[in-house]
Amino acid sequence: MKSLRAYLAVAHVNARTVLLFRSNYVVSVVGVILQILLLRIVWTAVYAASPERAGAVTLPEMVSYATLSSLQFWLFNPGNVSPIPKRVRDGKIAVDLVRPVGFLGQIVSGQLGSIAALAPFLLLALPFAALAGSLQASESVSDTTAFAASLLFGLIISVLLSSIVGLAAFWTLEVGGLFMIYQVISQFFSGALVPLWFMPGWLRTVAQMLPFQAVTYTPSAIYLGQISHYALLSQILWVVVLWCILRLVWARALNRVVVQGG
């Protein structure tokens, strides 16, 4: 119970830190709404030029997918990187390691707190996003329920992936380039721009073998009824696998701790 209270306190501190820069996030939300508008224009033109390629996915469904996936990707990856590199570079990692709660728990709870602080911005943006794009209602209550569960798993997977990449700071202090590569790869393979159902067969197979699609594509596709609810099992599997990888990388990173500054 004490550990839980400590992790909640860490999440609360990170949430308050995010709210100090709320004007930046308001601007970034406006950028996402513009992105949704542009995606709507692009997909409308694509469907008009090649209606036979649309298959079972209608234009309203495609625009709804673009709207949902863009909002999800912004919430889970709002341009922030893992706090691990900065804490290693500043030497604050030494303080983190002597705290009575685990370092990985501090990092994960802190990122969850930051994302929770961004959720109200997303809720305020929903009406404008719906006007810029579209938010088609789910066909059933079960799809909506599965979407909520899938969204939660996608959030956890996103935090775990970010934490794994952040641990690279124990081998190299400058990870800005690595995070840029990570963000580009994750945005593409998560289906945030192009859904997996429009990818060529071989590329779709590659995307399905990676965890990124479980962050954005899976929740949106479940909501629109394009994939089965059994996709939740794949997300659960990725949560377990990524947590094990994170623990393994952390065990090796501990042997690399060098306090610089502080």
PDB file of C-alpha atoms in Angstrom:
ATOM      1  CA  MET A   1       0.000   0.000   0.000  1.00  0.00           C
ATOM      2  CA  LYS A   2       2.855   2.393   0.810  1.00  0.00           C
ATOM      3  CA  SER A   3       4.429   1.707  -2.586  1.00  0.00           C
ATOM      4  CA  LEU A   4       1.119   2.402  -4.309  1.00  0.00           C
ATOM      5  CA  ARG A   5       0.804   5.751  -2.508  1.00  0.00           C
ATOM      6  CA  ALA A   6       4.372   6.590  -3.503  1.00  0.00           C
ATOM      7  CA  TYR A   7       3.725   5.796  -7.154  1.00  0.00           C
ATOM      8  CA  LEU A   8       0.524   7.850  -7.087  1.00  0.00           C
ATOM      9  CA  ALA A   9       2.514  10.753  -5.622  1.00  0.00           C
ATOM     10  CA  VAL A  10       5.059  10.472  -8.452  1.00  0.00           C
ATOM     11  CA  ALA A  11       2.217  10.437 -10.996  1.00  0.00           C
ATOM     12  CA  HIS A  12       0.678  13.510  -9.331  1.00  0.00           C
ATOM     13  CA  VAL A  13       3.958  15.456  -9.453  1.00  0.00           C
ATOM     14  CA  ASN A  14       4.448  14.646 -13.139  1.00  0.00           C
ATOM     15  CA  ALA A  15       0.879  15.635 -13.915  1.00  0.00           C
ATOM     16  CA  ARG A  16       1.359  19.025 -12.225  1.00  0.00           C
ATOM     17  CA  THR A  17       4.616  19.517 -14.150  1.00  0.00           C
ATOM     18  CA  VAL A  18       2.802  18.929 -17.443  1.00  0.00           C
ATOM     19  CA  LEU A  19       0.132  21.481 -16.536  1.00  0.00           C
ATOM     20  CA  LEU A  20       2.807  24.147 -16.061  1.00  0.00           C
ATOM     21  CA  PHE A  21       3.286  24.048 -19.851  1.00  0.00           C
ATOM     22  CA  ARG A  22      -0.382  23.749 -20.802  1.00  0.00           C
ATOM     23  CA  SER A  23      -0.134  26.468 -23.451  1.00  0.00           C
ATOM     24  CA  ASN A  24       2.331  24.298 -25.384  1.00  0.00           C
ATOM     25  CA  TYR A  25      -0.114  21.412 -25.369  1.00  0.00           C
ATOM     26  CA  VAL A  26      -2.984  23.625 -26.455  1.00  0.00           C
ATOM     27  CA  VAL A  27      -0.924  24.602 -29.498  1.00  0.00           C
ATOM     28  CA  SER A  28      -0.025  20.958 -30.182  1.00  0.00           C
ATOM     29  CA  VAL A  29      -3.724  19.986 -29.990  1.00  0.00           C
ATOM     30  CA  VAL A  30      -4.476  22.618 -32.622  1.00  0.00           C
ATOM     31  CA  GLY A  31      -1.766  21.022 -34.757  1.00  0.00           C
ATOM     32  CA  VAL A  32      -3.410  17.605 -34.390  1.00  0.00           C
ATOM     33  CA  ILE A  33      -6.783  19.003 -35.437  1.00  0.00           C
ATOM     34  CA  LEU A  34      -5.165  20.504 -38.550  1.00  0.00           C
ATOM     35  CA  GLN A  35      -3.529  17.140 -39.240  1.00  0.00           C
ATOM     36  CA  ILE A  36      -6.930  15.437 -39.009  1.00  0.00           C
ATOM     37  CA  LEU A  37      -8.382  17.973 -41.451  1.00  0.00           C
ATOM     38  CA  LEU A  38      -5.559  17.337 -43.917  1.00  0.00           C
ATOM     39  CA  LEU A  39      -5.942  13.561 -43.584  1.00  0.00           C
ATOM     40  CA  ARG A  40      -9.652  13.914 -44.305  1.00  0.00           C
ATOM     41  CA  ILE A  41      -8.876  15.859 -47.474  1.00  0.00           C
ATOM     42  CA  VAL A  42      -6.260  13.299 -48.552  1.00  0.00           C
ATOM     43  CA  TRP A  43      -8.434  10.230 -47.937  1.00  0.00           C
ATOM     44  CA  THR A  44     -11.434  11.866 -49.637  1.00  0.00           C
ATOM     45  CA  ALA A  45      -9.266  12.433 -52.711  1.00  0.00           C
ATOM     46  CA  VAL A  46      -7.904   8.859 -52.575  1.00  0.00           C
ATOM     47  CA  TYR A  47     -11.381   7.345 -52.395  1.00  0.00           C
ATOM     48  CA  ALA A  48     -12.633   9.577 -55.220  1.00  0.00           C
ATOM     49  CA  ALA A  49      -9.691   8.564 -57.446  1.00  0.00           C
ATOM     50  CA  SER A  50      -9.719   4.817 -56.649  1.00  0.00           C
ATOM     51  CA  PRO A  51     -13.028   3.766 -55.089  1.00  0.00           C
ATOM     52  CA  GLU A  52     -12.411   0.120 -56.018  1.00  0.00           C
ATOM     53  CA  ARG A  53      -9.414  -0.017 -53.664  1.00  0.00           C
ATOM     54  CA  ALA A  54     -11.431   0.879 -50.606  1.00  0.00           C
ATOM     55  CA  GLY A  55     -12.770  -2.646 -50.147  1.00  0.00           C
ATOM     56  CA  ALA A  56     -14.969  -3.130 -47.081  1.00  0.00           C
ATOM     57  CA  VAL A  57     -13.849   0.132 -45.472  1.00  0.00           C
ATOM     58  CA  THR A  58     -16.082   3.091 -46.334  1.00  0.00           C
ATOM     59  CA  LEU A  59     -14.859   6.676 -46.512  1.00  0.00           C
ATOM     60  CA  PRO A  60     -16.668   7.684 -43.269  1.00  0.00           C
ATOM     61  CA  GLU A  61     -15.026   4.734 -41.501  1.00  0.00           C
ATOM     62  CA  MET A  62     -11.622   5.676 -42.889  1.00  0.00           C
ATOM     63  CA  VAL A  63     -11.977   9.312 -41.792  1.00  0.00           C
ATOM     64  CA  SER A  64     -13.153   8.144 -38.359  1.00  0.00           C
ATOM     65  CA  TYR A  65     -10.098   5.906 -38.142  1.00  0.00           C
ATOM     66  CA  ALA A  66      -7.804   8.811 -39.089  1.00  0.00           C
ATOM     67  CA  THR A  67      -9.439  10.978 -36.423  1.00  0.00           C
ATOM     68  CA  LEU A  68      -9.200   8.365 -33.661  1.00  0.00           C
ATOM     69  CA  SER A  69      -5.667   7.264 -34.484  1.00  0.00           C
ATOM     70  CA  SER A  70      -4.362  10.841 -34.659  1.00  0.00           C
ATOM     71  CA  LEU A  71      -5.855  11.699 -31.268  1.00  0.00           C
ATOM     72  CA  GLN A  72      -4.533   8.478 -29.714  1.00  0.00           C
ATOM     73  CA  PHE A  73      -1.039   8.980 -31.091  1.00  0.00           C
ATOM     74  CA  TRP A  74      -0.953  12.539 -29.765  1.00  0.00           C
ATOM     75  CA  LEU A  75      -2.065  11.423 -26.312  1.00  0.00           C
ATOM     76  CA  PHE A  76       0.445   8.587 -26.057  1.00  0.00           C
ATOM     77  CA  ASN A  77       3.293  10.369 -27.876  1.00  0.00           C
ATOM     78  CA  PRO A  78       2.775  14.114 -27.453  1.00  0.00           C
ATOM     79  CA  GLY A  79       6.364  14.944 -28.393  1.00  0.00           C
ATOM     80  CA  ASN A  80       7.671  14.109 -24.938  1.00  0.00           C
ATOM     81  CA  VAL A  81      10.503  11.648 -24.499  1.00  0.00           C
ATOM     82  CA  SER A  82      11.159   9.396 -21.544  1.00  0.00           C
ATOM     83  CA  PRO A  83      12.464  11.272 -18.449  1.00  0.00           C
ATOM     84  CA  ILE A  84      15.232   8.685 -18.032  1.00  0.00           C
ATOM     85  CA  PRO A  85      17.913  10.390 -20.228  1.00  0.00           C
ATOM     86  CA  LYS A  86      17.591  13.735 -18.422  1.00  0.00           C
ATOM     87  CA  ARG A  87      17.770  12.129 -14.985  1.00  0.00           C
ATOM     88  CA  VAL A  88      20.868  10.179 -15.992  1.00  0.00           C
ATOM     89  CA  ARG A  89      22.513  13.243 -17.506  1.00  0.00           C
ATOM     90  CA  ASP A  90      21.739  15.447 -14.470  1.00  0.00           C
ATOM     91  CA  GLY A  91      22.862  12.807 -11.996  1.00  0.00           C
ATOM     92  CA  LYS A  92      19.411  12.610 -10.397  1.00  0.00           C
ATOM     93  CA  ILE A  93      19.408   8.893 -11.072  1.00  0.00           C
ATOM     94  CA  ALA A  94      21.447   8.534  -7.856  1.00  0.00           C
ATOM     95  CA  VAL A  95      18.524   9.928  -5.837  1.00  0.00           C
ATOM     96  CA  ASP A  96      16.045   7.742  -7.728  1.00  0.00           C
ATOM     97  CA  LEU A  97      17.976   4.589  -6.916  1.00  0.00           C
ATOM     98  CA  VAL A  98      17.995   5.173  -3.150  1.00  0.00           C
ATOM     99  CA  ARG A  99      14.278   5.824  -2.917  1.00  0.00           C
ATOM    100  CA  PRO A 100      12.214   3.111  -1.179  1.00  0.00           C
ATOM    101  CA  VAL A 101      10.293   2.331  -4.389  1.00  0.00           C
ATOM    102  CA  GLY A 102      11.625   0.815  -7.615  1.00  0.00           C
ATOM    103  CA  PHE A 103      13.069   3.013 -10.334  1.00  0.00           C
ATOM    104  CA  LEU A 104      11.040   1.411 -13.130  1.00  0.00           C
ATOM    105  CA  GLY A 105       7.866   1.940 -11.129  1.00  0.00           C
ATOM    106  CA  GLN A 106       8.767   5.610 -10.700  1.00  0.00           C
ATOM    107  CA  ILE A 107       9.296   6.048 -14.442  1.00  0.00           C
ATOM    108  CA  VAL A 108       6.152   4.197 -15.510  1.00  0.00           C
ATOM    109  CA  SER A 109       3.900   5.912 -12.941  1.00  0.00           C
ATOM    110  CA  GLY A 110       5.403   9.292 -13.831  1.00  0.00           C
ATOM    111  CA  GLN A 111       4.642   8.849 -17.535  1.00  0.00           C
ATOM    112  CA  LEU A 112       1.129   7.629 -16.766  1.00  0.00           C
ATOM    113  CA  GLY A 113       0.601  10.746 -14.649  1.00  0.00           C
ATOM    114  CA  SER A 114       1.769  12.967 -17.493  1.00  0.00           C
ATOM    115  CA  ILE A 115      -0.606  11.296 -19.941  1.00  0.00           C
ATOM    116  CA  ALA A 116      -3.483  11.557 -17.448  1.00  0.00           C
ATOM    117  CA  ALA A 117      -2.862  15.311 -17.242  1.00  0.00           C
ATOM    118  CA  LEU A 118      -3.162  15.546 -21.041  1.00  0.00           C
ATOM    119  CA  ALA A 119      -6.490  13.690 -21.177  1.00  0.00           C
ATOM    120  CA  PRO A 120      -8.624  16.814 -20.426  1.00  0.00           C
ATOM    121  CA  PHE A 121      -6.998  18.610 -23.377  1.00  0.00           C
ATOM    122  CA  LEU A 122      -8.024  15.679 -25.569  1.00  0.00           C
ATOM    123  CA  LEU A 123     -11.616  15.766 -24.313  1.00  0.00           C
ATOM    124  CA  LEU A 124     -11.854  19.484 -25.072  1.00  0.00           C
ATOM    125  CA  ALA A 125     -10.460  18.850 -28.555  1.00  0.00           C
ATOM    126  CA  LEU A 126     -12.942  16.058 -29.399  1.00  0.00           C
ATOM    127  CA  PRO A 127     -15.746  18.310 -30.787  1.00  0.00           C
ATOM    128  CA  PHE A 128     -13.276  20.207 -32.986  1.00  0.00           C
ATOM    129  CA  ALA A 129     -11.639  16.962 -34.097  1.00  0.00           C
ATOM    130  CA  ALA A 130     -15.064  15.598 -35.013  1.00  0.00           C
ATOM    131  CA  LEU A 131     -15.719  18.695 -37.144  1.00  0.00           C
ATOM    132  CA  ALA A 132     -12.306  18.506 -38.823  1.00  0.00           C
ATOM    133  CA  GLY A 133     -12.600  14.776 -39.410  1.00  0.00           C
ATOM    134  CA  SER A 134     -15.310  12.409 -38.258  1.00  0.00           C
ATOM    135  CA  LEU A 135     -16.181  10.328 -35.202  1.00  0.00           C
ATOM    136  CA  GLN A 136     -18.462   7.543 -36.299  1.00  0.00           C
ATOM    137  CA  ALA A 137     -20.366   5.857 -33.487  1.00  0.00           C
ATOM    138  CA  SER A 138     -19.350   2.304 -32.631  1.00  0.00           C
ATOM    139  CA  GLU A 139     -21.731  -0.395 -33.872  1.00  0.00           C
ATOM    140  CA  SER A 140     -22.152  -2.128 -30.510  1.00  0.00           C
ATOM    141  CA  VAL A 141     -21.617  -1.731 -26.778  1.00  0.00           C
ATOM    142  CA  SER A 142     -19.186  -4.655 -26.848  1.00  0.00           C
ATOM    143  CA  ASP A 143     -17.021  -2.845 -29.429  1.00  0.00           C
ATOM    144  CA  THR A 144     -16.977   0.263 -27.237  1.00  0.00           C
ATOM    145  CA  THR A 145     -16.066  -1.770 -24.149  1.00  0.00           C
ATOM    146  CA  ALA A 146     -13.339  -3.630 -26.021  1.00  0.00           C
ATOM    147  CA  PHE A 147     -12.072  -0.296 -27.362  1.00  0.00           C
ATOM    148  CA  ALA A 148     -11.740   1.091 -23.823  1.00  0.00           C
ATOM    149  CA  ALA A 149      -9.787  -1.993 -22.710  1.00  0.00           C
ATOM    150  CA  SER A 150      -7.644  -1.897 -25.853  1.00  0.00           C
ATOM    151  CA  LEU A 151      -6.923   1.800 -25.295  1.00  0.00           C
ATOM    152  CA  LEU A 152      -5.667   1.018 -21.789  1.00  0.00           C
ATOM    153  CA  PHE A 153      -3.390  -1.751 -23.051  1.00  0.00           C
ATOM    154  CA  GLY A 154      -2.162   0.532 -25.846  1.00  0.00           C
ATOM    155  CA  LEU A 155      -1.272   3.175 -23.259  1.00  0.00           C
ATOM    156  CA  ILE A 156       0.723   0.662 -21.196  1.00  0.00           C
ATOM    157  CA  ILE A 157       2.548  -0.637 -24.287  1.00  0.00           C
ATOM    158  CA  SER A 158       3.433   2.910 -25.342  1.00  0.00           C
ATOM    159  CA  VAL A 159       4.889   3.704 -21.896  1.00  0.00           C
ATOM    160  CA  LEU A 160       6.880   0.462 -21.834  1.00  0.00           C
ATOM    161  CA  LEU A 161       8.320   1.092 -25.302  1.00  0.00           C
ATOM    162  CA  SER A 162       9.293   4.651 -24.380  1.00  0.00           C
ATOM    163  CA  SER A 163      10.950   3.425 -21.172  1.00  0.00           C
ATOM    164  CA  ILE A 164      12.944   0.751 -23.014  1.00  0.00           C
ATOM    165  CA  VAL A 165      14.254   3.335 -25.489  1.00  0.00           C
ATOM    166  CA  GLY A 166      14.967   5.739 -22.621  1.00  0.00           C
ATOM    167  CA  LEU A 167      17.234   3.197 -20.920  1.00  0.00           C
ATOM    168  CA  ALA A 168      19.635   3.650 -23.830  1.00  0.00           C
ATOM    169  CA  ALA A 169      20.821   6.736 -21.885  1.00  0.00           C
ATOM    170  CA  PHE A 170      22.853   4.401 -19.678  1.00  0.00           C
ATOM    171  CA  TRP A 171      25.010   3.587 -22.712  1.00  0.00           C
ATOM    172  CA  THR A 172      24.932   6.969 -24.460  1.00  0.00           C
ATOM    173  CA  LEU A 173      23.953  10.264 -22.829  1.00  0.00           C
ATOM    174  CA  GLU A 174      22.591  11.763 -26.053  1.00  0.00           C
ATOM    175  CA  VAL A 175      19.477   9.872 -27.158  1.00  0.00           C
ATOM    176  CA  GLY A 176      17.690  12.648 -29.074  1.00  0.00           C
ATOM    177  CA  GLY A 177      18.414  11.062 -32.451  1.00  0.00           C
ATOM    178  CA  LEU A 178      17.366   7.647 -31.190  1.00  0.00           C
ATOM    179  CA  PHE A 179      14.025   9.013 -29.998  1.00  0.00           C
ATOM    180  CA  MET A 180      13.456  10.736 -33.341  1.00  0.00           C
ATOM    181  CA  ILE A 181      13.985   7.418 -35.123  1.00  0.00           C
ATOM    182  CA  TYR A 182      11.731   5.689 -32.604  1.00  0.00           C
ATOM    183  CA  GLN A 183       8.949   8.241 -33.112  1.00  0.00           C
ATOM    184  CA  VAL A 184       9.056   7.974 -36.923  1.00  0.00           C
ATOM    185  CA  ILE A 185       9.044   4.170 -36.848  1.00  0.00           C
ATOM    186  CA  SER A 186       6.303   3.995 -34.228  1.00  0.00           C
ATOM    187  CA  GLN A 187       4.101   6.490 -36.075  1.00  0.00           C
ATOM    188  CA  PHE A 188       4.340   4.479 -39.292  1.00  0.00           C
ATOM    189  CA  PHE A 189       4.021   0.942 -37.940  1.00  0.00           C
ATOM    190  CA  SER A 190       1.376   1.908 -35.377  1.00  0.00           C
ATOM    191  CA  GLY A 191      -0.979   2.758 -38.219  1.00  0.00           C
ATOM    192  CA  ALA A 192      -1.316   6.362 -37.088  1.00  0.00           C
ATOM    193  CA  LEU A 193      -1.010   7.591 -40.675  1.00  0.00           C
ATOM    194  CA  VAL A 194      -1.967   4.584 -42.818  1.00  0.00           C
ATOM    195  CA  PRO A 195      -4.017   1.730 -41.341  1.00  0.00           C
ATOM    196  CA  LEU A 196      -2.628  -1.770 -41.621  1.00  0.00           C
ATOM    197  CA  TRP A 197      -5.486  -2.890 -43.876  1.00  0.00           C
ATOM    198  CA  PHE A 198      -4.143  -0.624 -46.663  1.00  0.00           C
ATOM    199  CA  MET A 199      -0.543  -1.837 -46.370  1.00  0.00           C
ATOM    200  CA  PRO A 200       0.866  -4.395 -48.863  1.00  0.00           C
ATOM    201  CA  GLY A 201       0.706  -7.975 -47.610  1.00  0.00           C
ATOM    202  CA  TRP A 202       4.384  -8.298 -46.683  1.00  0.00           C
ATOM    203  CA  LEU A 203       4.475  -4.903 -44.955  1.00  0.00           C
ATOM    204  CA  ARG A 204       1.279  -5.658 -43.037  1.00  0.00           C
ATOM    205  CA  THR A 205       2.850  -8.919 -41.845  1.00  0.00           C
ATOM    206  CA  VAL A 206       5.906  -7.021 -40.594  1.00  0.00           C
ATOM    207  CA  ALA A 207       3.715  -4.449 -38.838  1.00  0.00           C
ATOM    208  CA  GLN A 208       1.666  -7.166 -37.141  1.00  0.00           C
ATOM    209  CA  MET A 209       4.841  -8.730 -35.780  1.00  0.00           C
ATOM    210  CA  LEU A 210       5.860  -5.463 -34.086  1.00  0.00           C
ATOM    211  CA  PRO A 211       4.335  -3.993 -30.918  1.00  0.00           C
ATOM    212  CA  PHE A 212       3.641  -0.548 -32.402  1.00  0.00           C
ATOM    213  CA  GLN A 213       0.354  -1.569 -34.049  1.00  0.00           C
ATOM    214  CA  ALA A 214      -0.979  -2.542 -30.620  1.00  0.00           C
ATOM    215  CA  VAL A 215      -0.727   1.113 -29.534  1.00  0.00           C
ATOM    216  CA  THR A 216      -2.853   2.868 -32.161  1.00  0.00           C
ATOM    217  CA  TYR A 217      -4.191   0.572 -34.879  1.00  0.00           C
ATOM    218  CA  THR A 218      -5.684  -2.113 -32.626  1.00  0.00           C
ATOM    219  CA  PRO A 219      -7.894   0.190 -30.476  1.00  0.00           C
ATOM    220  CA  SER A 220      -9.181   2.155 -33.480  1.00  0.00           C
ATOM    221  CA  ALA A 221      -9.834  -0.954 -35.587  1.00  0.00           C
ATOM    222  CA  ILE A 222     -11.683  -2.614 -32.703  1.00  0.00           C
ATOM    223  CA  TYR A 223     -13.838   0.485 -32.225  1.00  0.00           C
ATOM    224  CA  LEU A 224     -14.815   0.460 -35.913  1.00  0.00           C
ATOM    225  CA  GLY A 225     -15.438  -3.300 -35.905  1.00  0.00           C
ATOM    226  CA  GLN A 226     -12.661  -4.009 -38.409  1.00  0.00           C
ATOM    227  CA  ILE A 227     -10.874  -6.596 -36.257  1.00  0.00           C
ATOM    228  CA  SER A 228     -11.941  -9.131 -33.640  1.00  0.00           C
ATOM    229  CA  HIS A 229     -11.885  -8.500 -29.912  1.00  0.00           C
ATOM    230  CA  TYR A 230      -9.367 -11.345 -29.703  1.00  0.00           C
ATOM    231  CA  ALA A 231      -6.782  -8.715 -30.650  1.00  0.00           C
ATOM    232  CA  LEU A 232      -6.853  -7.810 -26.956  1.00  0.00           C
ATOM    233  CA  LEU A 233      -5.004 -11.057 -26.262  1.00  0.00           C
ATOM    234  CA  SER A 234      -2.183  -9.904 -28.527  1.00  0.00           C
ATOM    235  CA  GLN A 235      -1.978  -6.640 -26.597  1.00  0.00           C
ATOM    236  CA  ILE A 236      -1.825  -8.477 -23.281  1.00  0.00           C
ATOM    237  CA  LEU A 237       0.976 -10.640 -24.653  1.00  0.00           C
ATOM    238  CA  TRP A 238       2.913  -7.553 -25.733  1.00  0.00           C
ATOM    239  CA  VAL A 239       2.491  -6.011 -22.273  1.00  0.00           C
ATOM    240  CA  VAL A 240       4.058  -9.108 -20.701  1.00  0.00           C
ATOM    241  CA  VAL A 241       6.855  -9.372 -23.280  1.00  0.00           C
ATOM    242  CA  LEU A 242       7.780  -5.680 -23.121  1.00  0.00           C
ATOM    243  CA  TRP A 243       7.748  -5.655 -19.315  1.00  0.00           C
ATOM    244  CA  CYS A 244      10.149  -8.605 -19.314  1.00  0.00           C
ATOM    245  CA  ILE A 245      12.387  -6.833 -21.849  1.00  0.00           C
ATOM    246  CA  LEU A 246      12.305  -3.661 -19.754  1.00  0.00           C
ATOM    247  CA  ARG A 247      13.347  -5.574 -16.631  1.00  0.00           C
ATOM    248  CA  LEU A 248      16.125  -7.335 -18.537  1.00  0.00           C
ATOM    249  CA  VAL A 249      17.509  -4.105 -20.019  1.00  0.00           C
ATOM    250  CA  TRP A 250      17.259  -2.408 -16.609  1.00  0.00           C
ATOM    251  CA  ALA A 251      19.227  -5.214 -14.958  1.00  0.00           C
ATOM    252  CA  ARG A 252      22.050  -4.610 -17.448  1.00  0.00           C
ATOM    253  CA  ALA A 253      21.742  -0.818 -17.208  1.00  0.00           C
ATOM    254  CA  LEU A 254      22.352  -0.895 -13.446  1.00  0.00           C
ATOM    255  CA  ASN A 255      25.896  -2.029 -14.137  1.00  0.00           C
ATOM    256  CA  ARG A 256      26.426   1.075 -16.264  1.00  0.00           C
ATOM    257  CA  VAL A 257      25.364   3.705 -13.701  1.00  0.00           C
ATOM    258  CA  VAL A 258      27.725   6.667 -13.705  1.00  0.00           C
ATOM    259  CA  VAL A 259      26.552   9.780 -11.845  1.00  0.00           C
ATOM    260  CA  GLN A 260      27.347  12.891 -13.840  1.00  0.00           C
ATOM    261  CA  GLY A 261      26.566  16.266 -12.342  1.00  0.00           C
ATOM    262  CA  GLY A 262      23.828  16.384  -9.697  1.00  0.00           C
TER     263      GLY A 262
END
